[in-house]
PDB file of C-alpha atoms and ligand atoms in Angstrom:
ATOM      1  CA  MET N   1    -166.035  65.438-139.537  1.00  0.00           C
ATOM      2  CA  ALA N   2    -163.698  65.095-136.557  1.00  0.00           C
ATOM      3  CA  GLY N   3    -165.236  66.199-133.278  1.00  0.00           C
ATOM      4  CA  ALA N   4    -162.214  68.384-132.553  1.00  0.00           C
ATOM      5  CA  VAL N   5    -162.756  70.329-135.778  1.00  0.00           C
ATOM      6  CA  ALA N   6    -166.445  70.889-134.992  1.00  0.00           C
ATOM      7  CA  GLU N   7    -165.450  72.097-131.511  1.00  0.00           C
ATOM      8  CA  ALA N   8    -162.796  74.449-132.852  1.00  0.00           C
ATOM      9  CA  TRP N   9    -165.185  75.949-135.430  1.00  0.00           C
ATOM     10  CA  PHE N  10    -167.858  76.394-132.761  1.00  0.00           C
ATOM     11  CA  ALA N  11    -165.437  78.210-130.442  1.00  0.00           C
ATOM     12  CA  GLU N  12    -164.145  80.458-133.212  1.00  0.00           C
ATOM     13  CA  LEU N  13    -167.574  81.337-134.590  1.00  0.00           C
ATOM     14  CA  ARG N  14    -168.967  81.981-131.110  1.00  0.00           C
ATOM     15  CA  GLU N  15    -166.218  84.536-130.504  1.00  0.00           C
ATOM     16  CA  THR N  16    -165.585  86.146-133.881  1.00  0.00           C
ATOM     17  CA  VAL N  17    -168.947  86.422-135.636  1.00  0.00           C
ATOM     18  CA  PRO N  18    -170.735  89.734-135.024  1.00  0.00           C
ATOM     19  CA  TRP N  19    -173.954  88.073-133.835  1.00  0.00           C
ATOM     20  CA  LYS N  20    -177.062  90.176-134.256  1.00  0.00           C
ATOM     21  CA  ALA N  21    -180.191  90.202-132.124  1.00  0.00           C
ATOM     22  CA  GLU N  22    -182.938  91.017-134.604  1.00  0.00           C
ATOM     23  CA  ARG N  23    -186.486  92.171-134.195  1.00  0.00           C
ATOM     24  CA  ARG N  24    -189.159  91.347-136.719  1.00  0.00           C
ATOM     25  CA  ARG N  25    -192.622  92.657-137.353  1.00  0.00           C
ATOM     26  CA  MET N  26    -195.193  89.963-136.647  1.00  0.00           C
ATOM     27  CA  TYR N  27    -198.707  91.048-137.468  1.00  0.00           C
ATOM     28  CA  ASP N  28    -198.998  94.379-135.623  1.00  0.00           C
ATOM     29  CA  ARG N  29    -196.031  94.225-133.246  1.00  0.00           C
ATOM     30  CA  ASP N  30    -192.251  93.934-133.205  1.00  0.00           C
ATOM     31  CA  VAL N  31    -190.892  90.810-131.531  1.00  0.00           C
ATOM     32  CA  ASP N  32    -187.403  89.540-130.739  1.00  0.00           C
ATOM     33  CA  VAL N  33    -186.104  86.861-133.061  1.00  0.00           C
ATOM     34  CA  PRO N  34    -185.426  84.057-130.534  1.00  0.00           C
ATOM     35  CA  ARG N  35    -181.823  83.374-131.547  1.00  0.00           C
ATOM     36  CA  LEU N  36    -178.840  85.386-132.789  1.00  0.00           C
ATOM     37  CA  THR N  37    -178.034  85.488-136.488  1.00  0.00           C
ATOM     38  CA  ALA N  38    -175.409  86.467-139.045  1.00  0.00           C
ATOM     39  CA  HIS N  39    -175.201  86.210-142.838  1.00  0.00           C
ATOM     40  CA  TYR N  40    -172.332  86.008-145.297  1.00  0.00           C
ATOM     41  CA  ARG N  41    -172.055  85.900-149.052  1.00  0.00           C
ATOM     42  CA  LEU N  42    -169.413  83.474-150.259  1.00  0.00           C
ATOM     43  CA  GLY N  43    -167.463  83.877-153.442  1.00  0.00           C
ATOM     44  CA  PRO N  44    -164.412  85.542-154.944  1.00  0.00           C
ATOM     45  CA  ASP N  45    -165.971  89.012-155.142  1.00  0.00           C
ATOM     46  CA  GLU N  46    -167.184  89.092-151.565  1.00  0.00           C
ATOM     47  CA  ALA N  47    -165.551  90.387-148.389  1.00  0.00           C
ATOM     48  CA  PRO N  48    -163.901  87.331-146.839  1.00  0.00           C
ATOM     49  CA  PRO N  49    -165.935  85.819-144.003  1.00  0.00           C
ATOM     50  CA  PRO N  50    -164.272  84.738-140.725  1.00  0.00           C
ATOM     51  CA  PRO N  51    -161.811  81.875-141.347  1.00  0.00           C
ATOM     52  CA  ALA N  52    -164.036  79.266-139.648  1.00  0.00           C
ATOM     53  CA  VAL N  53    -166.940  80.198-141.950  1.00  0.00           C
ATOM     54  CA  ARG N  54    -164.657  79.857-144.944  1.00  0.00           C
ATOM     55  CA  ALA N  55    -163.267  76.522-143.711  1.00  0.00           C
ATOM     56  CA  ALA N  56    -166.774  75.189-143.021  1.00  0.00           C
ATOM     57  CA  ALA N  57    -167.918  76.363-146.469  1.00  0.00           C
ATOM     58  CA  GLU N  58    -164.998  74.608-148.166  1.00  0.00           C
ATOM     59  CA  HIS N  59    -165.806  71.418-146.242  1.00  0.00           C
ATOM     60  CA  VAL N  60    -169.517  71.494-147.138  1.00  0.00           C
ATOM     61  CA  ILE N  61    -168.931  72.452-150.784  1.00  0.00           C
ATOM     62  CA  ALA N  62    -166.414  69.601-151.189  1.00  0.00           C
ATOM     63  CA  LYS N  63    -168.715  67.116-149.464  1.00  0.00           C
ATOM     64  CA  ILE N  64    -171.869  67.982-151.399  1.00  0.00           C
ATOM     65  CA  GLY N  65    -170.409  69.245-154.664  1.00  0.00           C
ATOM     66  CA  VAL N  66    -172.609  72.333-154.811  1.00  0.00           C
ATOM     67  CA  ALA N  67    -171.129  75.837-155.101  1.00  0.00           C
ATOM     68  CA  PHE N  68    -173.035  77.394-152.213  1.00  0.00           C
ATOM     69  CA  ASN N  69    -172.748  81.189-152.370  1.00  0.00           C
ATOM     70  CA  GLY N  70    -174.477  82.213-149.156  1.00  0.00           C
ATOM     71  CA  VAL N  71    -174.568  81.100-145.555  1.00  0.00           C
ATOM     72  CA  GLY N  72    -176.903  82.069-142.748  1.00  0.00           C
ATOM     73  CA  LEU N  73    -175.693  81.434-139.211  1.00  0.00           C
ATOM     74  CA  ASN N  74    -177.916  80.870-136.192  1.00  0.00           C
ATOM     75  CA  LEU N  75    -176.797  80.861-132.563  1.00  0.00           C
ATOM     76  CA  TYR N  76    -179.204  79.165-130.153  1.00  0.00           C
ATOM     77  CA  ARG N  77    -178.108  80.358-126.704  1.00  0.00           C
ATOM     78  CA  ASP N  78    -180.183  77.863-124.729  1.00  0.00           C
ATOM     79  CA  GLY N  79    -183.438  75.901-124.894  1.00  0.00           C
ATOM     80  CA  ARG N  80    -185.489  79.102-125.103  1.00  0.00           C
ATOM     81  CA  ASP N  81    -184.002  79.903-128.482  1.00  0.00           C
ATOM     82  CA  SER N  82    -185.689  78.351-131.487  1.00  0.00           C
ATOM     83  CA  VAL N  83    -186.736  78.721-135.075  1.00  0.00           C
ATOM     84  CA  ALA N  84    -190.441  78.392-135.822  1.00  0.00           C
ATOM     85  CA  PRO N  85    -191.607  75.900-138.461  1.00  0.00           C
ATOM     86  CA  HIS N  86    -191.033  77.413-141.886  1.00  0.00           C
ATOM     87  CA  ASN N  87    -189.778  76.656-145.332  1.00  0.00           C
ATOM     88  CA  ASP N  88    -187.023  78.664-146.922  1.00  0.00           C
ATOM     89  CA  HIS N  89    -188.329  81.465-149.108  1.00  0.00           C
ATOM     90  CA  LEU N  90    -188.189  80.311-152.674  1.00  0.00           C
ATOM     91  CA  TYR N  91    -187.022  83.715-153.899  1.00  0.00           C
ATOM     92  CA  GLU N  92    -183.913  83.308-151.741  1.00  0.00           C
ATOM     93  CA  ILE N  93    -182.755  79.990-153.188  1.00  0.00           C
ATOM     94  CA  VAL N  94    -182.063  79.014-156.771  1.00  0.00           C
ATOM     95  CA  GLU N  95    -184.495  76.375-157.999  1.00  0.00           C
ATOM     96  CA  GLY N  96    -183.161  72.852-157.927  1.00  0.00           C
ATOM     97  CA  TYR N  97    -180.293  73.445-155.503  1.00  0.00           C
ATOM     98  CA  PRO N  98    -180.253  71.888-152.044  1.00  0.00           C
ATOM     99  CA  ILE N  99    -179.790  73.573-148.691  1.00  0.00           C
ATOM    100  CA  ALA N 100    -177.167  72.146-146.341  1.00  0.00           C
ATOM    101  CA  LEU N 101    -177.303  72.587-142.561  1.00  0.00           C
ATOM    102  CA  LEU N 102    -174.096  72.104-140.613  1.00  0.00           C
ATOM    103  CA  SER N 103    -174.532  71.795-136.845  1.00  0.00           C
ATOM    104  CA  LEU N 104    -171.978  72.734-134.187  1.00  0.00           C
ATOM    105  CA  GLY N 105    -172.201  72.794-130.403  1.00  0.00           C
ATOM    106  CA  ASP N 106    -174.970  71.127-128.428  1.00  0.00           C
ATOM    107  CA  THR N 107    -177.469  68.810-130.071  1.00  0.00           C
ATOM    108  CA  ARG N 108    -180.918  70.251-130.837  1.00  0.00           C
ATOM    109  CA  ARG N 109    -183.901  68.452-132.263  1.00  0.00           C
ATOM    110  CA  MET N 110    -185.302  69.509-135.613  1.00  0.00           C
ATOM    111  CA  THR N 111    -188.906  68.770-136.521  1.00  0.00           C
ATOM    112  CA  ILE N 112    -189.804  68.309-140.174  1.00  0.00           C
ATOM    113  CA  ARG N 113    -193.500  68.195-141.049  1.00  0.00           C
ATOM    114  CA  SER N 114    -195.333  67.575-144.291  1.00  0.00           C
ATOM    115  CA  LYS N 115    -197.626  70.452-145.226  1.00  0.00           C
ATOM    116  CA  GLU N 116    -200.342  68.273-146.744  1.00  0.00           C
ATOM    117  CA  PRO N 117    -201.861  64.925-145.829  1.00  0.00           C
ATOM    118  CA  PRO N 118    -200.664  62.288-145.319  1.00  0.00           C
ATOM    119  CA  ARG N 119    -199.252  64.164-142.315  1.00  0.00           C
ATOM    120  CA  ARG N 120    -195.756  63.035-141.583  1.00  0.00           C
ATOM    121  CA  VAL N 121    -193.487  64.229-138.794  1.00  0.00           C
ATOM    122  CA  LEU N 122    -189.804  63.536-138.558  1.00  0.00           C
ATOM    123  CA  HIS N 123    -187.669  64.385-135.511  1.00  0.00           C
ATOM    124  CA  LEU N 124    -183.947  64.662-136.108  1.00  0.00           C
ATOM    125  CA  ASP N 125    -181.312  65.161-133.427  1.00  0.00           C
ATOM    126  CA  LEU N 126    -178.767  67.424-135.084  1.00  0.00           C
ATOM    127  CA  GLU N 127    -175.432  66.590-133.516  1.00  0.00           C
ATOM    128  CA  ALA N 128    -172.207  68.554-133.730  1.00  0.00           C
ATOM    129  CA  GLY N 129    -170.518  67.937-137.065  1.00  0.00           C
ATOM    130  CA  SER N 130    -173.675  66.587-138.705  1.00  0.00           C
ATOM    131  CA  LEU N 131    -174.671  67.791-142.143  1.00  0.00           C
ATOM    132  CA  LEU N 132    -178.353  67.729-143.115  1.00  0.00           C
ATOM    133  CA  MET N 133    -179.177  68.211-146.767  1.00  0.00           C
ATOM    134  CA  MET N 134    -182.658  69.321-147.799  1.00  0.00           C
ATOM    135  CA  SER N 135    -183.625  69.348-151.426  1.00  0.00           C
ATOM    136  CA  TRP N 136    -185.130  72.428-153.049  1.00  0.00           C
ATOM    137  CA  ALA N 137    -188.408  70.524-153.469  1.00  0.00           C
ATOM    138  CA  THR N 138    -188.482  69.807-149.725  1.00  0.00           C
ATOM    139  CA  GLN N 139    -189.241  73.484-149.248  1.00  0.00           C
ATOM    140  CA  LEU N 140    -192.453  73.096-151.226  1.00  0.00           C
ATOM    141  CA  HIS N 141    -193.810  70.159-149.286  1.00  0.00           C
ATOM    142  CA  TYR N 142    -192.360  70.321-145.765  1.00  0.00           C
ATOM    143  CA  THR N 143    -191.673  72.789-142.990  1.00  0.00           C
ATOM    144  CA  HIS N 144    -188.670  72.539-140.712  1.00  0.00           C
ATOM    145  CA  GLY N 145    -188.074  74.099-137.320  1.00  0.00           C
ATOM    146  CA  VAL N 146    -186.111  73.811-134.096  1.00  0.00           C
ATOM    147  CA  PRO N 147    -188.601  74.052-131.227  1.00  0.00           C
ATOM    148  CA  LYS N 148    -187.836  75.395-127.782  1.00  0.00           C
ATOM    149  CA  THR N 149    -186.972  72.744-125.207  1.00  0.00           C
ATOM    150  CA  LYS N 150    -187.057  72.537-121.427  1.00  0.00           C
ATOM    151  CA  ASP N 151    -184.078  70.161-121.532  1.00  0.00           C
ATOM    152  CA  ALA N 152    -180.828  71.633-120.237  1.00  0.00           C
ATOM    153  CA  VAL N 153    -179.088  72.379-123.523  1.00  0.00           C
ATOM    154  CA  GLY N 154    -176.063  74.531-124.136  1.00  0.00           C
ATOM    155  CA  GLU N 155    -175.272  76.683-127.113  1.00  0.00           C
ATOM    156  CA  ARG N 156    -175.660  75.471-130.671  1.00  0.00           C
ATOM    157  CA  ILE N 157    -174.606  77.117-133.927  1.00  0.00           C
ATOM    158  CA  SER N 158    -176.036  76.137-137.286  1.00  0.00           C
ATOM    159  CA  LEU N 159    -174.736  77.179-140.678  1.00  0.00           C
ATOM    160  CA  ALA N 160    -177.341  77.079-143.434  1.00  0.00           C
ATOM    161  CA  PHE N 161    -175.639  76.999-146.852  1.00  0.00           C
ATOM    162  CA  ARG N 162    -177.703  78.113-149.832  1.00  0.00           C
ATOM    163  CA  VAL N 163    -177.325  78.896-153.519  1.00  0.00           C
ATOM    164  CA  LYS N 164    -178.816  82.363-153.660  1.00  0.00           C
ATOM    165  CA  PRO N 165    -179.884  84.252-156.745  1.00  0.00           C
ATOM    166  CA  ALA N 166    -177.978  87.476-157.392  1.00  0.00           C
ATOM    167  CA  SER N 167    -181.146  89.477-156.783  1.00  0.00           C
ATOM    168  CA  SER N 168    -181.709  88.245-153.248  1.00  0.00           C
ATOM    169  CA  ARG N 169    -178.838  90.270-151.796  1.00  0.00           C
ATOM    170  CA  GLY N 170    -180.057  91.821-148.591  1.00  0.00           C
ATOM    171  CA  ALA N 171    -183.364  89.985-148.641  1.00  0.00           C
ATOM    172  CA  LYS N 172    -184.362  88.605-145.284  1.00  0.00           C
ATOM    173  CA  GLY N 173    -186.692  85.882-144.196  1.00  0.00           C
ATOM    174  CA  PHE N 174    -189.664  86.787-142.073  1.00  0.00           C
ATOM    175  CA  TYR N 175    -190.073  83.627-140.091  1.00  0.00           C
ATOM    176  CA  ARG N 176    -189.112  83.671-136.448  1.00  0.00           C
TER     177      ARG N 176
HETATM  178  O1  AKG S 201    -180.712  75.716-136.990  1.00  0.00           O
HETATM  179  C1  AKG S 201    -181.064  74.954-137.878  1.00  0.00           C
HETATM  180  O2  AKG S 201    -180.581  73.856-138.052  1.00  0.00           O
HETATM  181  C2  AKG S 201    -182.177  75.400-138.791  1.00  0.00           C
HETATM  182  C3  AKG S 201    -181.954  76.766-139.340  1.00  0.00           C
HETATM  183  C4  AKG S 201    -183.003  77.151-140.325  1.00  0.00           C
HETATM  184  O3  AKG S 201    -184.017  76.550-140.439  1.00  0.00           O
HETATM  185  C5  AKG S 201    -182.764  78.303-141.171  1.00  0.00           C
HETATM  186  O4  AKG S 201    -181.755  78.988-141.013  1.00  0.00           O
HETATM  187  O5  AKG S 201    -183.619  78.550-142.036  1.00  0.00           O
END
């Protein structure tokens, strides 16, 4: 994807998406989710998402050939924002369909780890405009996360495209 397009989508999403600061219950206390988030359903019967979300969805759907019907957005404000190692909840994705992660803004490193021996760790620098596809089965065998960093990094937005079952409307993940 052209760098100028990735930059334009980043700028538009940064400004127009109603970013939410969430709190989640972890064990016996409420903690801040260390990033801002937003979610949209995609599809003809849904309220139209901001134009940049729709344009990004069209791009990803055409590229991968999967009719993604949901997208979760993450805004990492700086190196203190992160997502802890997790796998996507299997009740939130239809079996067999991949998940596609589109990155915009500053590069952040993703760590992918196997859950069982042999232990394998993969570090991926997710650059603006990059598209990372994870298979459904990946969620069974690997975790993925974006750790905090002390490097001077600016803002990053990721769009996680998923094929969601009809019943998962409103369901939320519990990872941080
Ligand atoms: O920001 C990313 O690239 C990862 C996001 C993620 O893991 C998720 O939304 O489940």
